[in-house]
Coordinates of C-alpha atoms in Angstrom, one line a residue:
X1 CA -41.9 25.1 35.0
X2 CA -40.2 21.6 35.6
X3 CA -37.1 23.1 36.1
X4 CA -38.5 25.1 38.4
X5 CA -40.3 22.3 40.7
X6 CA -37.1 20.2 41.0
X7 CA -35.3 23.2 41.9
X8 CA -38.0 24.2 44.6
X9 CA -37.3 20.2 45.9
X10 CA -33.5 20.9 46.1
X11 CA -33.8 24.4 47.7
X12 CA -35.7 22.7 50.2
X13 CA -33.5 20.1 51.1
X14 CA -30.8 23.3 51.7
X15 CA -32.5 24.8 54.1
X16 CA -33.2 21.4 55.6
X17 CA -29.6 20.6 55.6
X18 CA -28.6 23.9 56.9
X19 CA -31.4 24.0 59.6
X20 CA -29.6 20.3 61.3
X21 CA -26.3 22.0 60.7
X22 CA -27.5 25.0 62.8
X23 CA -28.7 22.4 65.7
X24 CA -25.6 20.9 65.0
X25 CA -23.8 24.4 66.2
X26 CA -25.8 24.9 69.0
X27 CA -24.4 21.0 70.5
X28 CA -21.1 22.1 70.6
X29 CA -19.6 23.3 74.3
X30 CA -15.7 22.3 73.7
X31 CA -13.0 20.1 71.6
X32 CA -14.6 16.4 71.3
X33 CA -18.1 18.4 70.4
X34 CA -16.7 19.5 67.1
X35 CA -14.0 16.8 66.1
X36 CA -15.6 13.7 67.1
X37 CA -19.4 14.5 68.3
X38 CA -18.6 14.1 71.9
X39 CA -17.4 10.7 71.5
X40 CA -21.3 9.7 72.1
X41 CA -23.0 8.3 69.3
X42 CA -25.3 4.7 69.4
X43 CA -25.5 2.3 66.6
X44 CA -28.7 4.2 64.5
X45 CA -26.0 7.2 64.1
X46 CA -22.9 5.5 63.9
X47 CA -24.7 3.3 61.2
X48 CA -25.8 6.2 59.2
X49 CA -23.0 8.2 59.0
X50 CA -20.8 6.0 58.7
X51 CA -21.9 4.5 55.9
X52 CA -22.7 8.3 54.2
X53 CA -19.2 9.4 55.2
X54 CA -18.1 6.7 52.5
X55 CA -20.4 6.9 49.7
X56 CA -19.7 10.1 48.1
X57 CA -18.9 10.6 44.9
X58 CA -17.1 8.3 43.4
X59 CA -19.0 5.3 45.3
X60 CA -22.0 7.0 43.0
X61 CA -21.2 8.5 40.4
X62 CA -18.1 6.7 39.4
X63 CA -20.0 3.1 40.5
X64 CA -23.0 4.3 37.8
X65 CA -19.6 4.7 35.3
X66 CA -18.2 1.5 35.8
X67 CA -21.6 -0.2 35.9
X68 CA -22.5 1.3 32.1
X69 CA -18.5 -0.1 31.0
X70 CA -18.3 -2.7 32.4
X71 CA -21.6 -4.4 33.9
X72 CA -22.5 -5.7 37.7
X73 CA -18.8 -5.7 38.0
X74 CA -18.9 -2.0 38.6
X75 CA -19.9 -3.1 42.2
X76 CA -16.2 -4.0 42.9
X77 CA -15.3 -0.2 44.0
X78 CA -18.0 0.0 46.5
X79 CA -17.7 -3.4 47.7
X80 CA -13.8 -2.9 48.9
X81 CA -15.1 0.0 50.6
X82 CA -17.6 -1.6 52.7
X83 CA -15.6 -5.0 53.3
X84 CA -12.4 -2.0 54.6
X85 CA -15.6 -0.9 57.3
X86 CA -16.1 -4.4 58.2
X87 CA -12.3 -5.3 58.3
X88 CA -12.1 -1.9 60.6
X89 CA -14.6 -2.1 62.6
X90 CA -13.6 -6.0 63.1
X91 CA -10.0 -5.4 64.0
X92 CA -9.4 -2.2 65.0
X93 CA -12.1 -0.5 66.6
X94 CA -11.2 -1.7 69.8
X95 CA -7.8 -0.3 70.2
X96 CA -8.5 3.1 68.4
X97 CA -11.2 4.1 70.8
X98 CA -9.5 3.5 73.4
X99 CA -6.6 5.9 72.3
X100 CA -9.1 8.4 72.6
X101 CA -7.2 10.5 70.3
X102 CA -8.1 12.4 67.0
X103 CA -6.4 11.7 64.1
X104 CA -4.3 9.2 62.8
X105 CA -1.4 10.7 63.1
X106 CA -1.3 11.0 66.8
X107 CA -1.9 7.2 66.9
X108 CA 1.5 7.2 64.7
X109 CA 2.9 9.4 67.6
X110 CA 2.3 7.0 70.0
X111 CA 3.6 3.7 68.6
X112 CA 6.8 5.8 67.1
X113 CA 7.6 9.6 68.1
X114 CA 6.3 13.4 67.7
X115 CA 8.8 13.3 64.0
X116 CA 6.7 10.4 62.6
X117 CA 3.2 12.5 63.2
X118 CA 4.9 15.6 62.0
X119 CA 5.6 13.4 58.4
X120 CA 2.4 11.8 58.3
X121 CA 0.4 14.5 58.8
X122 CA 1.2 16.0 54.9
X123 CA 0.5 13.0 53.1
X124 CA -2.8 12.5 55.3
X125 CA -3.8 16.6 54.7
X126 CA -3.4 15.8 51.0
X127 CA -5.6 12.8 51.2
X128 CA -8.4 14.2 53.3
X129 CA -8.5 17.4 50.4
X130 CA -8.8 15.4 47.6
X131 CA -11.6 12.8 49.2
X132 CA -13.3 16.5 50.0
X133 CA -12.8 18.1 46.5
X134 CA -14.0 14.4 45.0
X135 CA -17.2 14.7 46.3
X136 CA -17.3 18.8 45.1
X137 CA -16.3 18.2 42.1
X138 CA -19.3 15.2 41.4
X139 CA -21.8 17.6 43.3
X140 CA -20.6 20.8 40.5
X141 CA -21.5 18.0 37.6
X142 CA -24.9 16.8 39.1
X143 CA -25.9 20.4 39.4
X144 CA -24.8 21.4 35.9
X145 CA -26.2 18.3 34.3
X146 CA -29.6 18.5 36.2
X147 CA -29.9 22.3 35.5
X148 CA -27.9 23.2 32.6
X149 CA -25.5 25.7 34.9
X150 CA -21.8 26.1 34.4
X151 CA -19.6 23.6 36.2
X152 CA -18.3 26.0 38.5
X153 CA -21.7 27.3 39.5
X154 CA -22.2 24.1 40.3
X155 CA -19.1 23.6 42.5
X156 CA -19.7 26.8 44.4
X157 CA -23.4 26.2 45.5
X158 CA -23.1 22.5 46.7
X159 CA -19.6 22.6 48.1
X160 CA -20.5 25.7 49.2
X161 CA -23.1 24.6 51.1
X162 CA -21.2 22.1 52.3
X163 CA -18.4 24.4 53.9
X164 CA -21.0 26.4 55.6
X165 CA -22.8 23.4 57.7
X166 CA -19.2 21.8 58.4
X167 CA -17.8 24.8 59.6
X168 CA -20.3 25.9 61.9
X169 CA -21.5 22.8 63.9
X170 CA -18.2 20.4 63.1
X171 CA -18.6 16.5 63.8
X172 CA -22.3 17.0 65.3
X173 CA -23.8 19.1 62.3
X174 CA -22.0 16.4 60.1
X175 CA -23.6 13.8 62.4
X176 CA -27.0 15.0 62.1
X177 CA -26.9 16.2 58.5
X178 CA -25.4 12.9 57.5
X179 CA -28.2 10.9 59.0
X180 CA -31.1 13.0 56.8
X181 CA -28.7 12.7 54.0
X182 CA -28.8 8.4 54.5
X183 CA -32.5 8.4 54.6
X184 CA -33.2 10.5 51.9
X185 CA -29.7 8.6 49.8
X186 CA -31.3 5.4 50.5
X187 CA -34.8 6.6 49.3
X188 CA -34.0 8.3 46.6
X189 CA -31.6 5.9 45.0
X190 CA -32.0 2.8 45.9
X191 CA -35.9 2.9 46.1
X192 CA -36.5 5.3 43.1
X193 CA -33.7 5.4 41.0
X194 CA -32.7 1.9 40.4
X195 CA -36.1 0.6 40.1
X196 CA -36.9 3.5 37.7
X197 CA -33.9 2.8 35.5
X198 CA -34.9 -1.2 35.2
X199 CA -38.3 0.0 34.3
X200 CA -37.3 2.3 32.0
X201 CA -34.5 -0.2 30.4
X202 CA -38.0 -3.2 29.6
X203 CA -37.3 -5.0 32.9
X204 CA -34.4 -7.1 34.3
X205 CA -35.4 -10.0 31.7
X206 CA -34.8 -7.5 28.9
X207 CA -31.3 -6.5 30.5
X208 CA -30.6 -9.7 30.5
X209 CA -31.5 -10.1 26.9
X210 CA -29.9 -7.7 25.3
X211 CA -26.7 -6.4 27.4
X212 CA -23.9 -8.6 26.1
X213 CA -23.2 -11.8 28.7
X214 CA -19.8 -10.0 30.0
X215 CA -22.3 -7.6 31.3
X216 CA -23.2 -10.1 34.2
X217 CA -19.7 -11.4 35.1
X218 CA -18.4 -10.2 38.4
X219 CA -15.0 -10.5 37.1
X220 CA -15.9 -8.2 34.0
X221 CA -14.1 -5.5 35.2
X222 CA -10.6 -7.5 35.4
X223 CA -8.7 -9.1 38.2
X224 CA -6.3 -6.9 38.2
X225 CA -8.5 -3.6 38.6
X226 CA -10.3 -5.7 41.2
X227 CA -6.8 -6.2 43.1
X228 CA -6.1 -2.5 42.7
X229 CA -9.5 -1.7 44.6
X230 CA -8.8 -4.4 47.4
X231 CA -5.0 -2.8 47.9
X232 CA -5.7 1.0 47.4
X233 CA -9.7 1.3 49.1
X234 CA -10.4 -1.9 51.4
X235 CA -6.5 -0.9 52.8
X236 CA -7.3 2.9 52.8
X237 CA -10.0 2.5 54.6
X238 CA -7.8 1.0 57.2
X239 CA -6.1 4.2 57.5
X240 CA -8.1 7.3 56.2
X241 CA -8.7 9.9 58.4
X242 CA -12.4 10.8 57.4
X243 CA -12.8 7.2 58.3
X244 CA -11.1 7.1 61.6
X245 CA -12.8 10.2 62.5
X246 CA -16.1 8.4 62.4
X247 CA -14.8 5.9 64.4
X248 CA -13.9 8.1 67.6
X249 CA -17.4 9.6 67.2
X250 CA -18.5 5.7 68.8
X251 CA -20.0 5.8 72.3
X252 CA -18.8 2.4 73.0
X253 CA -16.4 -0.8 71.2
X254 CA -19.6 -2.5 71.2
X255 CA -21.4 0.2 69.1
X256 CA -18.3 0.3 66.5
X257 CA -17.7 -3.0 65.9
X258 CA -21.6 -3.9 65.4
X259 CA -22.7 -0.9 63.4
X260 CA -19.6 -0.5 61.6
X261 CA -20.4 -3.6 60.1
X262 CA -23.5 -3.1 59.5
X263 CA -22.4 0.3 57.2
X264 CA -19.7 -2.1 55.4
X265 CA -22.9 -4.4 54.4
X266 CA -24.7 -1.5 53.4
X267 CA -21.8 0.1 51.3
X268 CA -21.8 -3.4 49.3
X269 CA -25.2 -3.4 48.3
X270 CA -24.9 0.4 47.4
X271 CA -22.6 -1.0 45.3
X272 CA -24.6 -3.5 43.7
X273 CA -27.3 -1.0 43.0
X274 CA -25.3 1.8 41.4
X275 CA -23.8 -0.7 39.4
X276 CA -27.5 -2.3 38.3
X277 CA -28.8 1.7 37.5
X278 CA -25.2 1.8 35.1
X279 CA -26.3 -1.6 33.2
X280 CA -29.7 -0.1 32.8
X281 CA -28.6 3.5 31.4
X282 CA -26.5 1.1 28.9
X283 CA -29.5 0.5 27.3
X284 CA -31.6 3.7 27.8
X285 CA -28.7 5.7 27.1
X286 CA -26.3 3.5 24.9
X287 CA -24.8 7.1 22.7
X288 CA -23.6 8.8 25.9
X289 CA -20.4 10.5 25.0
X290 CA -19.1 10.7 28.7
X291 CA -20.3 8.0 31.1
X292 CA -19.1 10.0 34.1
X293 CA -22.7 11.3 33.0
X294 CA -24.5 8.7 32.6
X295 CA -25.4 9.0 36.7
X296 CA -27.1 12.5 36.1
X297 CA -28.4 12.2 32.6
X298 CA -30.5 8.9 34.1
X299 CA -31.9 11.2 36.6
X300 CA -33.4 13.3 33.6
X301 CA -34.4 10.8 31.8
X302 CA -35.8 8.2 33.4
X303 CA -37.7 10.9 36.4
X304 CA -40.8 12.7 36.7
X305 CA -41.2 16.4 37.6
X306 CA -40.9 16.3 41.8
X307 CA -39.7 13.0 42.0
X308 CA -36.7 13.8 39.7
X309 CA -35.8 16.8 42.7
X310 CA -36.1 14.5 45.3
X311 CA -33.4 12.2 43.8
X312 CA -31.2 15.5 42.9
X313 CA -31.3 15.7 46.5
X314 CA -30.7 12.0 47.1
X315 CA -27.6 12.2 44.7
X316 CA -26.2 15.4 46.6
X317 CA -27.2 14.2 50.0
X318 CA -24.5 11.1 49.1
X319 CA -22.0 13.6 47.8
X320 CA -21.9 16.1 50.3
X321 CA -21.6 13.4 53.5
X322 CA -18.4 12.6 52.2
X323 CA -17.6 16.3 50.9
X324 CA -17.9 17.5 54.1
X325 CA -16.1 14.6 56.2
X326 CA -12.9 15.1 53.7
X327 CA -13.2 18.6 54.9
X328 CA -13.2 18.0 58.8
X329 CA -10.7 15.4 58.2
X330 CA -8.3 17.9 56.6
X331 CA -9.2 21.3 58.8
X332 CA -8.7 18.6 61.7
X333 CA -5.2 17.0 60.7
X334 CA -4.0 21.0 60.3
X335 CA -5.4 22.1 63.7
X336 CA -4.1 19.0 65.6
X337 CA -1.2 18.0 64.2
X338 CA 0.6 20.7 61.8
X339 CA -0.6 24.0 63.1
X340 CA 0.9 22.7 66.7
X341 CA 4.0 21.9 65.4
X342 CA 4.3 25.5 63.6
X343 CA 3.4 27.4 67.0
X344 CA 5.4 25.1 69.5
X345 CA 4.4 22.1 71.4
X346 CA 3.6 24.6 74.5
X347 CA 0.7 26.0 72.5
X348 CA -2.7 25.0 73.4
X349 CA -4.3 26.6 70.2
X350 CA -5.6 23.4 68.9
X351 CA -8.2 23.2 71.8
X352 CA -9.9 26.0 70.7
X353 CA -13.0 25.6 68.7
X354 CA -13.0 29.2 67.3
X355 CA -9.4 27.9 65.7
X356 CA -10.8 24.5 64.0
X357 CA -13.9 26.6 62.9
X358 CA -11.2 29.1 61.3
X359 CA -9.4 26.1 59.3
X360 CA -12.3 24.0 58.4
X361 CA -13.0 27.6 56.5
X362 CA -10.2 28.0 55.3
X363 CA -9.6 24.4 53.8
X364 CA -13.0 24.5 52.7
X365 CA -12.2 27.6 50.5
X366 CA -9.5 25.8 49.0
X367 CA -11.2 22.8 48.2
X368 CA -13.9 24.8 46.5
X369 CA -10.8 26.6 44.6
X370 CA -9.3 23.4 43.6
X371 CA -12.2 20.9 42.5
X372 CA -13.3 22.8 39.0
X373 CA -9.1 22.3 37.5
X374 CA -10.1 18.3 38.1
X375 CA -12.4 16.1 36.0
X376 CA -12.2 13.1 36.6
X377 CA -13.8 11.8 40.2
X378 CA -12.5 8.1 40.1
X379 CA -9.1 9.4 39.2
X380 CA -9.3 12.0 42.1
X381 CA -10.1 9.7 44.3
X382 CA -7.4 7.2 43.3
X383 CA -4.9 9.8 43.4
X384 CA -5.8 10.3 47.5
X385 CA -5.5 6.6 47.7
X386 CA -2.6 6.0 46.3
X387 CA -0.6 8.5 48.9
X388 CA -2.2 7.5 51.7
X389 CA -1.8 3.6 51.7
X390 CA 1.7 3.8 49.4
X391 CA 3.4 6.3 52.0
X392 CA 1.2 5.0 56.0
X393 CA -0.3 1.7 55.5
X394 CA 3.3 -0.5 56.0
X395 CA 3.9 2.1 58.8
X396 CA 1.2 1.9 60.5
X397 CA 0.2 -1.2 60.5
X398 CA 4.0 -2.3 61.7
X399 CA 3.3 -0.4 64.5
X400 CA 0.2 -2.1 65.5
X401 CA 2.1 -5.5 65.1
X402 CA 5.4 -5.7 64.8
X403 CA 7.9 -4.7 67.8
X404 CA 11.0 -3.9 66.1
X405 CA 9.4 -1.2 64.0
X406 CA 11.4 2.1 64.4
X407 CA 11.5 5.7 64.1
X408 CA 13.4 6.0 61.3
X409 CA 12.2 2.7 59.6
X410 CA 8.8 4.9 59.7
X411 CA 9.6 8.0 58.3
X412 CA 11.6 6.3 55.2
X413 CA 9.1 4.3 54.5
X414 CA 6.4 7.0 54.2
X415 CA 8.6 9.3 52.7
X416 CA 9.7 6.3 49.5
X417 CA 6.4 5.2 49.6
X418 CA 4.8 8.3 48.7
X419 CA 7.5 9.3 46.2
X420 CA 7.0 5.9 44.6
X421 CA 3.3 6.1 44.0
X422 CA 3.8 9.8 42.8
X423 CA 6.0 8.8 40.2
X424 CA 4.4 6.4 38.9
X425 CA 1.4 7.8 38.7
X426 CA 3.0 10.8 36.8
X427 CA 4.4 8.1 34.7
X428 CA 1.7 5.7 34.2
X429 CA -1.7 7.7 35.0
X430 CA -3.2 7.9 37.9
X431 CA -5.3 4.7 36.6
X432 CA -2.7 2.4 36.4
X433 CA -1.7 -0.5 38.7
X434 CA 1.9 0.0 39.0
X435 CA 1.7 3.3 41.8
X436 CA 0.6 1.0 44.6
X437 CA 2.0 -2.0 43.5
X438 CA 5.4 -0.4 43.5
X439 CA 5.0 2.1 46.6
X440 CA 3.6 -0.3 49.1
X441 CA 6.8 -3.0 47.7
X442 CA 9.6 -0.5 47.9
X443 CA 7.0 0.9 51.3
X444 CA 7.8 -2.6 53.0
X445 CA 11.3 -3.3 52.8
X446 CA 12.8 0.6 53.3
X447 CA 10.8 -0.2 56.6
X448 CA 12.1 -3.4 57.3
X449 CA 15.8 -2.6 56.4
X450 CA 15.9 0.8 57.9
X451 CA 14.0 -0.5 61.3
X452 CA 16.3 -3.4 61.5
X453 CA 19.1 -1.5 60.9
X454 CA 18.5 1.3 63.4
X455 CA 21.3 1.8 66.0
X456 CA 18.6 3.2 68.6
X457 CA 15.6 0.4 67.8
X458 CA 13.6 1.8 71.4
X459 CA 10.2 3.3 70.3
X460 CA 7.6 5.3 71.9
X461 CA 5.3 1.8 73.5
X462 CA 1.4 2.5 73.4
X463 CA -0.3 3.1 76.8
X464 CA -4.2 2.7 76.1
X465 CA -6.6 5.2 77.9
X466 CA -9.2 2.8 78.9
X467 CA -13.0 3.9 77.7
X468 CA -15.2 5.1 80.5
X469 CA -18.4 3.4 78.6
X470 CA -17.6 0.0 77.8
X471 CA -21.3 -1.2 77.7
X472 CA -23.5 0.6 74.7

């Protein structure tokens, strides 16, 4: 019977998710509607999605894990995150919007040339997948833990659902989903959960008491996994599609820079408080033999019949925000950029929304395929990571700021610095330090030498399409 009622709260939530995904659908007239929302939103919708498009499932589930290891410290992976927003939204929300372009890989195009977008785009595809099958993959364990179903029954009804929504209303049904999905995260986990779980645990002076002293060092963790998150998350952020996606979806610089760091505050106290539930489920839970679960198994333990279902929805609602922005994030870098190059740069395929529809499909099929033959959401997300900021971070931001970046410097710097992280995370685990230590070192000077030793150093200069809204 209590299975039943929490499962009655979390059908309901569904149909409420698909019902704004259906008004999503019926927003969208051309293009901009489904990639970037019309370019329209104000600071209450940029704030909220935003700030859901980053918490997904490793921000929870993996911050709950790291808070039950290692203490308050757990807040480090979150808190890069949200300090990547504010660094964003500080620097270069300005300049991106007014590109008014949709991926990151046509911003490449214009400070190099069409072969550096074409390059790009793969490593950013594979990123975009594996920040979608992250989230699908924590989703399929909530759903199994919470309701003792089998992991990929799990997988298949939340990501799913989250293919359905993202497919038929693009950026606005995420827009619209995503801002349900921050009330009812913030509610549900921040004002339920985590005061629940320090009830539950005899009260933040029995934490304090009993969890060893490590336990409330911010350092806990180690400096050097702390260094790791600053280069491979606040720097990713920098540069992840799913991010900049959410950018372009800004009405105004005004609106992005303000409410963009507004999100990046909110990501660090997320942070805090996942890692503050973890500390707690030490102590409630101290046998667990996997503390990816300890997220879920607090849920059950700690929760009342109803209340329990309304955080099951709080958890998914965090999970599938990000699920389904990996998803547009990769349908969109295959539509725009790759699909394009396959058909001939005469083609005007990729303005049709029928054709993005067809991919976000498609891509969501094959995340859906690919997130039950990967465990671990931390190392999933890593993984995505460590391409993206190993093979585009030097070249991309050389672009922005250096002017004797080249073509060719570019390309050989993605293409080492890709390979580098890649091998060492086949050689070290996809855990370890040395991927984007190495990549982003061997990154920096291929670009360097191979820019500066370019017989043909002229580029492709950036001419900014002024925004027709400068006010909010």
């Amino acid at each position: 019977m209590e299975v039943s009622i929490d499962l009655g709260v979390v059908i309901l939530y569904a149909l409420l998710i698909l019902s704004f995904g259906w008004i999503g659908m019926r927003r969208i007239k051309n293009k901009d509607d489904f990639l970037v929302a019309g370019r329209n939103l104000g600071s209450g919708f940029y704030t909220g999605t935003m700030a859901a498009t980053v918490l997904g499932g490793a921000a929870t589930i993996g911050s709950v894990r790291l808070g039950y290891l290692y203490g308050i410290s757990g807040l480090w992976l979150c808190a890069t995150l949200g300090l990547g927003i504010m660094g964003l939204s500080w620097l270069l929300a300005k300049p991106l919007l007014r590109l008014r372009v949709y991926t990151v890989t046509q911003v490449l195009e214009r400070y190099y040339s069409p072969a550096t977008r074409n390059a790009s785009a793969v490593i950013m595809l594979v990123y975009a997948l594996m920040i979608g099958v992250t989230s699908t993959i924590a989703t399929g364990t909530i759903l199994a833990v919470i309701f003792d179903l089998p992991f990929i029954t799990g997988i298949i009804l939340g990501g799913g659902l989250v293919v359905l929504y993202a497919t038929i209303g693009g950026m606005w049904s995420l827009t619209l989903t995503d801002m349900i999905q921050f009330i009812i995260m913030t509610v549900g986990l921040v004002f339920i959960l985590l005061p629940a779980s320090v009830y539950n645990a005899g009260g933040w002076s029995a934490m304090t008491q009993q969890l060893p002293d490590a336990f409330f060092s911010f350092s806990n963790i180690g400096y050097d996994t702390i260094l790791t998150y600053f280069l491979i998350y606040f720097l990713g952020v920098f540069i992840g599609q799913d991010i900049w996606q959410r950018v372009f979806t800004a009405r105004s610089e005004k609106v992005a820079k303000r409410a963009g760091m507004l999100s990046g505050l909110y990501c660090i106290l997320y942070g805090i408080a996942m890692a503050v539930i973890g500390m707690a489920a030490r102590l409630v839970l101290p046998e667990l033999d996997a503390p990816d679960t300890a997220f879920a198994a607090m849920i059950n333990e700690v929760l009342p019949v109803g209340l329990r279902g309304l955080v099951i929805a709080a958890s998914l609602a965090a999970l599938m925000s990000t699920a389904s922005a990996g998803l547009l994030a990769a349908s969109t870098t295959v539509a725009q950029d790759l699909w394009p190059l396959l058909r001939g740069k005469h083609h005007r395929d990729s303005d049709s929304v029928t054709l993005n529809r067809v991919f976000t499909l498609l891509f969501g099929l094959l995340m859906l395929a690919i997130a039950p033959t990967i465990g671990d959401v931390i190392s999933a997300l890593t993984m995505a990571y460590n391409l993206l900021v190993g093979g585009m971070l030097i070249p991309l931001i050389g672009g922005i700021f250096w002017k004797r970046a080249t073509t060719r410097g570019a390309i050989v710097s993605m293409a080492t610095g890709a390979i580098t992280a890649s091998v060492f995370m086949l050689k070290d685990g996809l855990l370890a330090n040395t991927p984007i230590y190495f990549s982003l070192s061997i990154g920096l000077i291929t670009f360097i030498v191979f820019s500066l030793t370019d017989p043909n150093p002229r580029r492709t200069s950036v001419v900014p399409t002024p925004s027709p809204v400068s006010g909010e």
